[in-house]
Coordinates of N, CA, C and O in Angstrom, one line a residue:
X16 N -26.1 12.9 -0.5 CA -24.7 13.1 -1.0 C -24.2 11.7 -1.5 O -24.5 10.7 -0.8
X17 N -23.5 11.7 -2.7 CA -23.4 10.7 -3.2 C -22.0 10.3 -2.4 O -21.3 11.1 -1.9
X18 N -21.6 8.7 -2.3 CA -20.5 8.3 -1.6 C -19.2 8.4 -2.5 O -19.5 8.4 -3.7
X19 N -17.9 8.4 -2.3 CA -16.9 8.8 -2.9 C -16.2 7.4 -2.8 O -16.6 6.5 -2.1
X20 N -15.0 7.6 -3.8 CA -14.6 6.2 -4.5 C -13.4 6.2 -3.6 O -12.9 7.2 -3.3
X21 N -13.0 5.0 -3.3 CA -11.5 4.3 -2.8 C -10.4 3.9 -3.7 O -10.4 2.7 -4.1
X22 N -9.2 4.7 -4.0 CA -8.9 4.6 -4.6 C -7.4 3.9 -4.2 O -7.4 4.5 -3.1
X23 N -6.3 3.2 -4.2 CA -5.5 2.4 -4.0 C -4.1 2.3 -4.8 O -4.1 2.1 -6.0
X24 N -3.0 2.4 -4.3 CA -2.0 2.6 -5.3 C -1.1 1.6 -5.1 O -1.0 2.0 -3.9
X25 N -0.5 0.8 -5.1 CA 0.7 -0.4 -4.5 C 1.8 -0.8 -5.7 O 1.6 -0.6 -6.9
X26 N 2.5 -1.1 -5.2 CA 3.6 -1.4 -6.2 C 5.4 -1.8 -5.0 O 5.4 -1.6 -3.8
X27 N 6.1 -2.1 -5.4 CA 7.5 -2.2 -5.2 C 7.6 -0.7 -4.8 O 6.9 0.3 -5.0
X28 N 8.9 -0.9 -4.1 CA 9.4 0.5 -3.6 C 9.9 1.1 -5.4 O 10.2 0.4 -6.3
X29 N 9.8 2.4 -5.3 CA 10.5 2.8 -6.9 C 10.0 2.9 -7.8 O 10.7 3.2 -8.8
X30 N 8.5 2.6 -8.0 CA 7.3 2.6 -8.9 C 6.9 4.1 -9.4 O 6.5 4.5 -10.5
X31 N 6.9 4.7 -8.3 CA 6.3 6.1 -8.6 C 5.0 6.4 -8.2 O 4.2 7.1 -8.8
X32 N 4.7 5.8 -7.1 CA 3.6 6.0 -6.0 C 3.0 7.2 -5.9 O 1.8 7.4 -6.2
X33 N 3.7 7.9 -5.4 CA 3.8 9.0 -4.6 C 3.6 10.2 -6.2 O 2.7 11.1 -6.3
X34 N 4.3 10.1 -7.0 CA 4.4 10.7 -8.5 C 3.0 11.1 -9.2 O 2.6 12.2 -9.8
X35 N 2.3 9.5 -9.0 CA 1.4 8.9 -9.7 C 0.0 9.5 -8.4 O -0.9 10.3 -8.7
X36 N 0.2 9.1 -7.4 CA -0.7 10.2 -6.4 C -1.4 11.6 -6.9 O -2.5 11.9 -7.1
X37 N 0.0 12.3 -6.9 CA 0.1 13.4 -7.5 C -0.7 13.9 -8.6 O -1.3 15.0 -8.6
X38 N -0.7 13.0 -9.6 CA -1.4 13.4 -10.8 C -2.7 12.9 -10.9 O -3.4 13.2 -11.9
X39 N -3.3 11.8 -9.6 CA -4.0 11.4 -9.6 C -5.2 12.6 -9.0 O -6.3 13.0 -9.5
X40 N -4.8 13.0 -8.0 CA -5.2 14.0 -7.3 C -5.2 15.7 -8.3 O -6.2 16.4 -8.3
X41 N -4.0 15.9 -9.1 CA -4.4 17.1 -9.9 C -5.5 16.6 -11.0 O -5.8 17.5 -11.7
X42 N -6.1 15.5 -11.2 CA -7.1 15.1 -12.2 C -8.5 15.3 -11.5 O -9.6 15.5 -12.0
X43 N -8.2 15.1 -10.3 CA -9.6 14.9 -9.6 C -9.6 16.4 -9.3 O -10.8 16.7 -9.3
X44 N -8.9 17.4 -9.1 CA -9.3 19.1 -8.6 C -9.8 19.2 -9.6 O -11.0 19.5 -9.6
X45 N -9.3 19.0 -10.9 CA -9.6 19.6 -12.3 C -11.1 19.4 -12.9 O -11.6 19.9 -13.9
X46 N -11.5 18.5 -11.7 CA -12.8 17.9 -12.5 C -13.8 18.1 -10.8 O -14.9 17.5 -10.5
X47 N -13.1 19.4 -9.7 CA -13.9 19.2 -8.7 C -14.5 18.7 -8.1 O -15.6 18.8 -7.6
X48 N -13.6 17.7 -8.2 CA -14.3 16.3 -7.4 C -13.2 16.5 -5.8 O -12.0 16.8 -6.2
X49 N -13.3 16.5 -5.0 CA -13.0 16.4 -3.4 C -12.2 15.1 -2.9 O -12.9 14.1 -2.8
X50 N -11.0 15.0 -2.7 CA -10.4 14.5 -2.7 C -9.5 14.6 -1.0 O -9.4 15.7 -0.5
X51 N -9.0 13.5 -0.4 CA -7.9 13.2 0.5 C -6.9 12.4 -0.2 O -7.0 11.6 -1.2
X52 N -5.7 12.7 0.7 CA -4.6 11.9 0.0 C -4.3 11.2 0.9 O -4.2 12.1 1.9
X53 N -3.9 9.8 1.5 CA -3.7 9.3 2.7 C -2.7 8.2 2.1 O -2.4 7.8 1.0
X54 N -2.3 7.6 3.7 CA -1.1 6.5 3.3 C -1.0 5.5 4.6 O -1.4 5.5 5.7
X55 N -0.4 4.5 3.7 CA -0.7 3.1 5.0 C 0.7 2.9 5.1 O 1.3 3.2 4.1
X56 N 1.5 2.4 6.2 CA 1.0 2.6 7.6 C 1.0 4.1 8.1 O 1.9 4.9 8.0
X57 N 0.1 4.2 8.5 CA -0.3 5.8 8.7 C -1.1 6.1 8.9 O -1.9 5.4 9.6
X58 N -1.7 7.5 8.4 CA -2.9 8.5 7.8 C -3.6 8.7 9.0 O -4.5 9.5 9.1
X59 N -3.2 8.1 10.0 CA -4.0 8.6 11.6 C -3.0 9.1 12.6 O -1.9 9.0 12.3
X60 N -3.2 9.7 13.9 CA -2.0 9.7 14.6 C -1.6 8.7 15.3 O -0.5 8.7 15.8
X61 N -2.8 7.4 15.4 CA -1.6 6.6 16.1 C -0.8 5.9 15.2 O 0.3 5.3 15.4
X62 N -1.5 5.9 14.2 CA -1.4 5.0 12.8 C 0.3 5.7 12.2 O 1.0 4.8 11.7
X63 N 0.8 7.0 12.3 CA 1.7 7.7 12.6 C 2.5 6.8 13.3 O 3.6 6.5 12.9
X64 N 2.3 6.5 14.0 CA 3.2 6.4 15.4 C 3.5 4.5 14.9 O 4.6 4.2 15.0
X65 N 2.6 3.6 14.5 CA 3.5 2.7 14.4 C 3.6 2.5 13.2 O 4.0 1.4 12.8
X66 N 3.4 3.7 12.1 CA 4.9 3.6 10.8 C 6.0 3.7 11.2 O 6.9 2.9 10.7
X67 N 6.3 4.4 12.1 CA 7.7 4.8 12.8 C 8.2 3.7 13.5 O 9.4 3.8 13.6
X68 N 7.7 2.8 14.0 CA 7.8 1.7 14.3 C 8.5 0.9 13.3 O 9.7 0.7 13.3
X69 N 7.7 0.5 12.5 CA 7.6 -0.5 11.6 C 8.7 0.1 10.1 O 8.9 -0.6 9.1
X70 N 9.1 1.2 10.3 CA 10.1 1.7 9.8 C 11.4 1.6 10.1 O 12.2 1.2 9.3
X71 N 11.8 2.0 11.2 CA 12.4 1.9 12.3 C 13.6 0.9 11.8 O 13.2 -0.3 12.1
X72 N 14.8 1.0 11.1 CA 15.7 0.0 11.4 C 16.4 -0.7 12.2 O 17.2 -1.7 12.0
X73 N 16.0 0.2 13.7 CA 16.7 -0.5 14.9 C 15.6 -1.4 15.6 O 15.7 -1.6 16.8
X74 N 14.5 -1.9 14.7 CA 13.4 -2.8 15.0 C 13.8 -4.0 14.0 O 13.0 -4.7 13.4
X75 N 15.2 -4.0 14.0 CA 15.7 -5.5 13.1 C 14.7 -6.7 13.6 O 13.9 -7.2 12.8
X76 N 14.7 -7.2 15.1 CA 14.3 -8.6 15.5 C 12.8 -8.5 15.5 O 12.2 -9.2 16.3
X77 N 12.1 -7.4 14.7 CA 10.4 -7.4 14.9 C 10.1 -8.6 13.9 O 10.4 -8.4 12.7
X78 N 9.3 -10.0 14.5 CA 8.9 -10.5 14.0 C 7.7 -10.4 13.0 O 6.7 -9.6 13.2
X79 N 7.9 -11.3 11.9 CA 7.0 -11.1 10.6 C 5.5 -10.9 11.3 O 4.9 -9.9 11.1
X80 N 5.0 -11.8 12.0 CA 3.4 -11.7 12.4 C 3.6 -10.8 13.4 O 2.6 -11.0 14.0
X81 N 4.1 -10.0 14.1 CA 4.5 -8.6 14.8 C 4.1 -7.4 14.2 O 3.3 -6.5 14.5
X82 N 5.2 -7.8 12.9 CA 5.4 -6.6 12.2 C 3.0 -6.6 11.2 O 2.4 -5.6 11.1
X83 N 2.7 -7.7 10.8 CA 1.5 -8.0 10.6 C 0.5 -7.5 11.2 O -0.2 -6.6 10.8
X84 N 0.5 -8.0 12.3 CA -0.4 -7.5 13.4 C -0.4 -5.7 13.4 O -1.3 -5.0 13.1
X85 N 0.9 -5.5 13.8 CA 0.7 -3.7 13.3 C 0.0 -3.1 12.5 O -0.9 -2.3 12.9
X86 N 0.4 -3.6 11.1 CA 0.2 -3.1 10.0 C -1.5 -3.3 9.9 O -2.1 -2.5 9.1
X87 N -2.3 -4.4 10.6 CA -3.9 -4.1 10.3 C -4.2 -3.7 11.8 O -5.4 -3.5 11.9
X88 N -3.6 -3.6 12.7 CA -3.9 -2.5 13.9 C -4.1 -0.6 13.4 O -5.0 0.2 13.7
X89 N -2.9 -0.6 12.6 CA -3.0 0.9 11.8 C -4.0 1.0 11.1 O -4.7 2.0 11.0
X90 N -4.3 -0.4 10.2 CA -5.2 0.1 9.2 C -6.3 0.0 9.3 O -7.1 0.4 8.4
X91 N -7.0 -0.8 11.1 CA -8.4 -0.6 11.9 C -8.5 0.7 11.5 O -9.3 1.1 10.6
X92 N -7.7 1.3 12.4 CA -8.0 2.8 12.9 C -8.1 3.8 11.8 O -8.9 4.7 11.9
X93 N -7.3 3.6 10.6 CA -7.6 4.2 9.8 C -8.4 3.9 9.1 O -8.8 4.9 8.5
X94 N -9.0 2.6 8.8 CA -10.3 2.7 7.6 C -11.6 3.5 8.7 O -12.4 4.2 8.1
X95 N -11.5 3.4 10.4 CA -12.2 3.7 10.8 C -12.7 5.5 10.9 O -13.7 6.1 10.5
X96 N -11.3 5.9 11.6 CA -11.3 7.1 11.2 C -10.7 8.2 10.3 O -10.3 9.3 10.7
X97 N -10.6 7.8 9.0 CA -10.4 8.7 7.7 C -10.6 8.0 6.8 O -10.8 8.9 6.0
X98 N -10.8 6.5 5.9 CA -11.6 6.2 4.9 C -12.7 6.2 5.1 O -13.0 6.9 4.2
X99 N -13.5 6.0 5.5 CA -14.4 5.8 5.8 C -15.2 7.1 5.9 O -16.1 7.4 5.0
X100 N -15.1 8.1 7.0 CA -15.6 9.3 6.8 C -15.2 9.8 5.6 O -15.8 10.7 5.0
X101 N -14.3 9.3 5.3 CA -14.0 10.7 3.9 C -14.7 10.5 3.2 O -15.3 11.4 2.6
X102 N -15.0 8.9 2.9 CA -16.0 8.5 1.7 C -17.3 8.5 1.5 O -18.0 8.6 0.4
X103 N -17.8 8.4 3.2 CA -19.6 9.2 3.2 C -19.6 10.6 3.3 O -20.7 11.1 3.7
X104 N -18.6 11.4 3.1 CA -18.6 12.5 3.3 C -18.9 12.8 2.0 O -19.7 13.6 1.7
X105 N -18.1 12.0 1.0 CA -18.4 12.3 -1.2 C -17.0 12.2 -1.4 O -16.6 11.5 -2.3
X106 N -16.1 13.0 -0.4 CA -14.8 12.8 -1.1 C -14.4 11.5 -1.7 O -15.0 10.5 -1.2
X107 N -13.5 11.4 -2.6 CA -12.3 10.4 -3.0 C -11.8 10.3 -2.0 O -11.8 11.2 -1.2
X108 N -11.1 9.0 -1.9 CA -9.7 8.4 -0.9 C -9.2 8.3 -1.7 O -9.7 7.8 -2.7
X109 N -7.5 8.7 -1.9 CA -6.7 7.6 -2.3 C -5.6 7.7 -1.3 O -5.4 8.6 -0.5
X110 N -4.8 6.4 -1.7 CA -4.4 5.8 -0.3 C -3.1 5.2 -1.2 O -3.1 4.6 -2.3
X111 N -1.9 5.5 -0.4 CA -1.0 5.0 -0.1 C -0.8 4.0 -0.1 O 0.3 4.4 0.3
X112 N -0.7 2.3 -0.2 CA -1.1 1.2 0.1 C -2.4 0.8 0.8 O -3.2 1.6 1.3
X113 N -2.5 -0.4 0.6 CA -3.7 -0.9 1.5 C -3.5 -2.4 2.1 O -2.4 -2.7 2.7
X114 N -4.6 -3.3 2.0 CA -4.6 -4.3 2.1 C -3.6 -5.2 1.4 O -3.1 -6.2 2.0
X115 N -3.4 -5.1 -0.1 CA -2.7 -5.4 -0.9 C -1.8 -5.5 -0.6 O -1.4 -6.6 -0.8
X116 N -0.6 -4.4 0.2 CA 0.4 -4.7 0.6 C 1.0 -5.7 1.7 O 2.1 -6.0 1.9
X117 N -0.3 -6.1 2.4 CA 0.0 -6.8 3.4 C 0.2 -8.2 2.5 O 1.3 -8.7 2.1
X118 N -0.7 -8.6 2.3 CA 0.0 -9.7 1.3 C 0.7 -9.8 0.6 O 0.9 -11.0 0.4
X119 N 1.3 -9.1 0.0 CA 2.4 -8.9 -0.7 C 3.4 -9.1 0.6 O 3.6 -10.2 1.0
X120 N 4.0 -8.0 1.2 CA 4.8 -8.1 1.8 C 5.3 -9.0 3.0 O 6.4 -9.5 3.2
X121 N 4.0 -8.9 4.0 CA 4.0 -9.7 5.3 C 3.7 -11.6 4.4 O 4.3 -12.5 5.0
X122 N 3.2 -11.8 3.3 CA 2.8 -12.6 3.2 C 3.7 -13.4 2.0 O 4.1 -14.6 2.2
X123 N 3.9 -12.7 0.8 CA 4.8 -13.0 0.0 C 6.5 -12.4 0.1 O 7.5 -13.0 -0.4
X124 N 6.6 -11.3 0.7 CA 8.0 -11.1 1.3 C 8.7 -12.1 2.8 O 9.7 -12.7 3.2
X125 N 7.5 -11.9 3.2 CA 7.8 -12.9 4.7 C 7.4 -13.9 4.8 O 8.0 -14.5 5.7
X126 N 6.5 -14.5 4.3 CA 6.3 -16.1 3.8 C 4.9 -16.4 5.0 O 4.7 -17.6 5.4
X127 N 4.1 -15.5 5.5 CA 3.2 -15.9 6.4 C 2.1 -16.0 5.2 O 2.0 -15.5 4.1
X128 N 1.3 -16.9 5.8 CA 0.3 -18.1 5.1 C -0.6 -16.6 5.1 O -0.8 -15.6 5.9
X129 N -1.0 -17.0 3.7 CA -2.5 -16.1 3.1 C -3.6 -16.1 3.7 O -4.4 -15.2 3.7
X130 N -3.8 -17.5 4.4 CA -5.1 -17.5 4.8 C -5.0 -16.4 6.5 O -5.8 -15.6 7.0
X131 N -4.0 -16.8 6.9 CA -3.5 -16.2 8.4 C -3.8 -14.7 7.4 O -4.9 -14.3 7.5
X132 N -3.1 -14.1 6.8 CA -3.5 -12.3 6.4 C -5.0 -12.4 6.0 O -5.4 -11.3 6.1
X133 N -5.8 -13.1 5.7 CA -7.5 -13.1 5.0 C -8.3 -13.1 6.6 O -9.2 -12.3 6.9
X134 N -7.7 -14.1 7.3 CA -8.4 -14.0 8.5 C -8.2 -12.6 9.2 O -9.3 -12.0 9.5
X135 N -7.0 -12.0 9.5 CA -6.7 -11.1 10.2 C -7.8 -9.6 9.5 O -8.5 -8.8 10.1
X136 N -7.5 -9.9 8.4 CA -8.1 -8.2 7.3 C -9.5 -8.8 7.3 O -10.3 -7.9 7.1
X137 N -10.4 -10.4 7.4 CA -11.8 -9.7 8.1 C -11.8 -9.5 9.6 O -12.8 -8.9 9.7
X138 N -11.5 -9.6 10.2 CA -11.4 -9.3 11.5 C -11.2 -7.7 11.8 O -12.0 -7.0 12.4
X139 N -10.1 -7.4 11.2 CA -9.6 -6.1 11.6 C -10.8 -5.0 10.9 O -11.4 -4.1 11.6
X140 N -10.8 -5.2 9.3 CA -12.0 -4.3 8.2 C -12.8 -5.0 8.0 O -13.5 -4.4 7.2
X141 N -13.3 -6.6 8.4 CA -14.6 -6.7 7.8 C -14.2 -6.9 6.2 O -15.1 -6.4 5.4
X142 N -13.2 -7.3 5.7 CA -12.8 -7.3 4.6 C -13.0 -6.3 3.1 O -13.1 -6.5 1.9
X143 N -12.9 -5.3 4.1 CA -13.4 -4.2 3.6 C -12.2 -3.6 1.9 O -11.0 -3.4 2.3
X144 N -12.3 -3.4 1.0 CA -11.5 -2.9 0.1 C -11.9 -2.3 -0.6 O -13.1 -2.1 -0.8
X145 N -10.6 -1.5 -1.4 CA -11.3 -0.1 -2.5 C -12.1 -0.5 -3.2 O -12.5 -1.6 -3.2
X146 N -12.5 0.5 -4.1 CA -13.0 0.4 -5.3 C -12.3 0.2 -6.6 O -12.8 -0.3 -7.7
X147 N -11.1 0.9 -6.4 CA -10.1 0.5 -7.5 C -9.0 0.6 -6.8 O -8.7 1.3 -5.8
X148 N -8.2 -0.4 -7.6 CA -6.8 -0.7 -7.0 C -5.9 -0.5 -8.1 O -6.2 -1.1 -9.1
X149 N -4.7 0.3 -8.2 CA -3.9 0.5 -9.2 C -2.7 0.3 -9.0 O -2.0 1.2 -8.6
X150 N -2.1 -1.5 -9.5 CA -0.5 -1.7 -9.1 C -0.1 -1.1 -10.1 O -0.7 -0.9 -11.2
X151 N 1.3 -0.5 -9.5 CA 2.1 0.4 -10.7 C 3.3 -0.8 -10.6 O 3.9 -1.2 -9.6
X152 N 3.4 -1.2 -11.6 CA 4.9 -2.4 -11.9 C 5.4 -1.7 -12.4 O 5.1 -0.7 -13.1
X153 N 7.0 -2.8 -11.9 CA 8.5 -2.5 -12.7 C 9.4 -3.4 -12.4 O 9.2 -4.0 -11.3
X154 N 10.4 -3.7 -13.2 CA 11.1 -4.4 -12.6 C 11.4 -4.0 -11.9 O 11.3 -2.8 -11.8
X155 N 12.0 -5.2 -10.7 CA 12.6 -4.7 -8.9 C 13.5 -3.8 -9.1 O 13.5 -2.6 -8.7
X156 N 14.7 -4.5 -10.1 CA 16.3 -3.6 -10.5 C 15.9 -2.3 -10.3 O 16.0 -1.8 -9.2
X157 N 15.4 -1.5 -11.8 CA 14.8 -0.7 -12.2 C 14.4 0.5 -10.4 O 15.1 1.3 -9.7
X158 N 13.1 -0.2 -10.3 CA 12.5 0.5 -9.3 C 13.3 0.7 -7.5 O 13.0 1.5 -6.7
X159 N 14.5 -0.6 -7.4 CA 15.4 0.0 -6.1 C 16.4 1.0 -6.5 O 16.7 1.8 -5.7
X160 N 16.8 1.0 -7.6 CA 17.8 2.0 -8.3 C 17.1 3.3 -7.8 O 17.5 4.2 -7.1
X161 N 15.4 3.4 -8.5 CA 14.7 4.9 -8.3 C 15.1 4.9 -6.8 O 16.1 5.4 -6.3
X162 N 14.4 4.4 -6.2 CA 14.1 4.4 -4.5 C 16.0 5.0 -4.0 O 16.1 6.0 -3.3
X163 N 16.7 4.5 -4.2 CA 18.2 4.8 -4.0 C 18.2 6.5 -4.0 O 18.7 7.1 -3.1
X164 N 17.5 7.0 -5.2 CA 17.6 8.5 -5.6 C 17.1 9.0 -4.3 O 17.8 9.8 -3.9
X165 N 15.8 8.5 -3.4 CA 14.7 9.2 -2.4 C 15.6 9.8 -1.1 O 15.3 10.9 -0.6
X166 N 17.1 9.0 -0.7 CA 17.4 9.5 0.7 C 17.6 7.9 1.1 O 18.0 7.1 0.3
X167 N 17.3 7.4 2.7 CA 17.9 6.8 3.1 C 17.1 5.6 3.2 O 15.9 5.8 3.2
X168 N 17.5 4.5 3.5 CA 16.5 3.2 3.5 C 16.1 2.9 5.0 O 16.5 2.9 6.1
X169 N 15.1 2.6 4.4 CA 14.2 2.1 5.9 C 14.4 0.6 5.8 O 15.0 -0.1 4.9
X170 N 13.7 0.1 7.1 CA 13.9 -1.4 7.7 C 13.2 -2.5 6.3 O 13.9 -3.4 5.9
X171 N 11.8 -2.1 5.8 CA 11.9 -2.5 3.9 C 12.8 -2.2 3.5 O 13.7 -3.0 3.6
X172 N 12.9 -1.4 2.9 CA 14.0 -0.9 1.7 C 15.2 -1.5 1.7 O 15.9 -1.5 0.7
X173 N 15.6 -2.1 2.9 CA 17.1 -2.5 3.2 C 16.8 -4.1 2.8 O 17.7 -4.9 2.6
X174 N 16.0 -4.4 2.7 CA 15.9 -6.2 2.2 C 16.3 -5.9 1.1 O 16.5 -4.8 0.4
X175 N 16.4 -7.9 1.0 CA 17.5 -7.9 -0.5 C 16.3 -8.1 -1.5 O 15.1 -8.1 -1.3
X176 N 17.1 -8.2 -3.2 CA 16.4 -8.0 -3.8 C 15.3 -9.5 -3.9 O 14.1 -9.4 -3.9
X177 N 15.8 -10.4 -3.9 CA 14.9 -11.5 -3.5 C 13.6 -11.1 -2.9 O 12.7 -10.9 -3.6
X178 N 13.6 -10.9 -1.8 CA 12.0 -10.5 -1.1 C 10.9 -9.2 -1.9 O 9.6 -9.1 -2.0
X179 N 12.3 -8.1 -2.7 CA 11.3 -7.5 -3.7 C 10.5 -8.4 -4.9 O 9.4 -8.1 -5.4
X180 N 11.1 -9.0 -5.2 CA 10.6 -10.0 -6.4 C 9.6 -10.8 -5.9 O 8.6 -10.8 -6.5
X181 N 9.8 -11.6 -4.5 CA 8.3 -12.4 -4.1 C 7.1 -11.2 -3.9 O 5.9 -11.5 -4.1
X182 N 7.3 -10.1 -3.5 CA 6.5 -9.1 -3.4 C 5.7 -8.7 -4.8 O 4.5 -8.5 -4.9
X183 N 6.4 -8.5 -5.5 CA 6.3 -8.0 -6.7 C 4.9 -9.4 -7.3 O 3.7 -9.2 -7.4
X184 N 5.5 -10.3 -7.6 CA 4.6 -11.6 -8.1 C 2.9 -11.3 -7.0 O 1.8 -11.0 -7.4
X185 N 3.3 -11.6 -5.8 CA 2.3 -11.4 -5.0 C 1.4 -10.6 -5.6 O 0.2 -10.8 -5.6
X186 N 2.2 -9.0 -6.1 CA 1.0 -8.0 -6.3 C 0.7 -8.4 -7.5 O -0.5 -8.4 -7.5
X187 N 1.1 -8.8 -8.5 CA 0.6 -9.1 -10.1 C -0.3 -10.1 -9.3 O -1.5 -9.7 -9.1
X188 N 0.0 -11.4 -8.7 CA -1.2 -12.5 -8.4 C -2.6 -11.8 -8.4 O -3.4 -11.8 -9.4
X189 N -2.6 -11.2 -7.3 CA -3.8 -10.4 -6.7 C -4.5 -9.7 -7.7 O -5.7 -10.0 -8.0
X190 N -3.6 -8.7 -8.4 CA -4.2 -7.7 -9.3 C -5.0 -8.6 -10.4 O -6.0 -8.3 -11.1
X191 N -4.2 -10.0 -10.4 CA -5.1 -10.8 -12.0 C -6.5 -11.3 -11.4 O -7.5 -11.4 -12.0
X192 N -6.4 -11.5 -9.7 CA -7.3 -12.0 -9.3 C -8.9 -11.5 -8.9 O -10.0 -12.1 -8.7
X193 N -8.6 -9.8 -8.6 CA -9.3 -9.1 -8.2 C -10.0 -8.2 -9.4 O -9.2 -7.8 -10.2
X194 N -11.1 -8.0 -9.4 CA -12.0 -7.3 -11.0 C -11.8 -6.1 -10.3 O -12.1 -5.2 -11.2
X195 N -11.4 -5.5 -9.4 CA -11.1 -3.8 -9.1 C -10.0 -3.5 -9.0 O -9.6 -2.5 -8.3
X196 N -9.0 -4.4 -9.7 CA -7.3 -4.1 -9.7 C -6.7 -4.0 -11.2 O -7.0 -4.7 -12.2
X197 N -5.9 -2.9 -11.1 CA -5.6 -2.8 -13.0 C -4.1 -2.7 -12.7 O -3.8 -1.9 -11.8
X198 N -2.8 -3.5 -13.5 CA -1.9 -3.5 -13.3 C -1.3 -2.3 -14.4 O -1.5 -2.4 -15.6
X199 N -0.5 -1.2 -14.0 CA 0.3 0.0 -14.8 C 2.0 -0.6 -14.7 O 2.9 -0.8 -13.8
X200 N 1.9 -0.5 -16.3 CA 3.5 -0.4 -16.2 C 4.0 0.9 -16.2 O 3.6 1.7 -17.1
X201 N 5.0 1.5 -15.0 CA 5.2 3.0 -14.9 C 6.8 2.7 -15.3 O 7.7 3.1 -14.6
X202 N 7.0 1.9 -16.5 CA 8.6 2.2 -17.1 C 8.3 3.1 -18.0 O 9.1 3.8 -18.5
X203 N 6.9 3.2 -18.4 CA 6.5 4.4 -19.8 C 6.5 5.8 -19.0 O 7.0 5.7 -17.9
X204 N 6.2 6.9 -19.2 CA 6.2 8.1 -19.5 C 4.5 8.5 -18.3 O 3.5 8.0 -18.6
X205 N 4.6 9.1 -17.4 CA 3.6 9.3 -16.5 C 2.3 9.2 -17.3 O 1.3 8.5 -17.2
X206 N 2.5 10.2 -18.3 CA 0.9 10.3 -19.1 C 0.3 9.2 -19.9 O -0.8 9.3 -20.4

């Protein structure tokens, strides 16, 4: 059985993640290819349990390498149990965030040193990453206005726009840096 591809979506809140999933996934039925849809922090049940955490706006004083530590504790468990099977199984992964976000966010939103997130993600995955990574950019403005439409803000969502903007840079850095990252501007038209 042939192994299936890792597929990776990141961007700012407001991009069209979740949109862009969507059609990523009706491309791959169309072409019977086998597919999961998963999401970081998450996609497991305990991996569940500390999104809700780490969402959580009455977790205002969770410190930045706290909030860190979580976020590749979830994504142990999950590369262990659901990327990973999914992908010697043949299916596609695509995923919700990944590693990418951690530096972005924990590292360029919260200012913890890069090498501290590189140490942690081999330790946790063995530095394990997709096969393709697809930032969807927009401006911040733009993309917190969409997210406004979604319902209510979580403990992210409620930072100012400052911290989206270091976020934002962070994921372009990465995406120029990495040969399995393609940056999409999603102010065009989905197709």
């Amino acid at each position: 059985m042939t192994r299936g591809s890792f597929i990776t979506i990141e961007g700012v809140e407001g991009v069209g993640k979740s949109t862009n999933i969507a059609f990523i996934r009706s491309l791959l039925e169309e072409r019977s290819i086998a597919s999961i849809v998963t999401r970081e922090p998450g996609g497991t049940e305990l991996g569940e349990h500390i999104r809700n955490l780490l969402l959580d706006k009455e977790q205002s004083s969770m410190t930045a390498m706290t909030e860190l530590l979580l976020m590749f504790a979830a994504r142990a468990q999950h590369v262990s149990q659901v990327i990973e099977p999914g992908l010697a199984s043949g299916s596609w992964v695509i995923c919700d965030r990944f590693t990418d976000s951690s530096y972005a966010y924990q590292g360029g939103g919260r200012h913890i040193d890069m090498d501290t997130i590189a140490s942690l993600e081999q330790l946790a995955i063995n530095s394990f990453h997709p096969d393709c990574t697809l930032v969807l950019d927009l401006p911040v403005e733009i993309g917190l206005k969409r997210a406004l439409d979604v319902g209510e803000k979580d403990r992210f969502e409620s930072e100012k726009v400052e911290f989206f903007e270091r976020v934002r840079q962070v994921f372009l850095q990465r995406a120029a840096k990495n040969e399995y990252s393609h940056v999409v501007d999603t102010s065009q038209p989905l197709e």
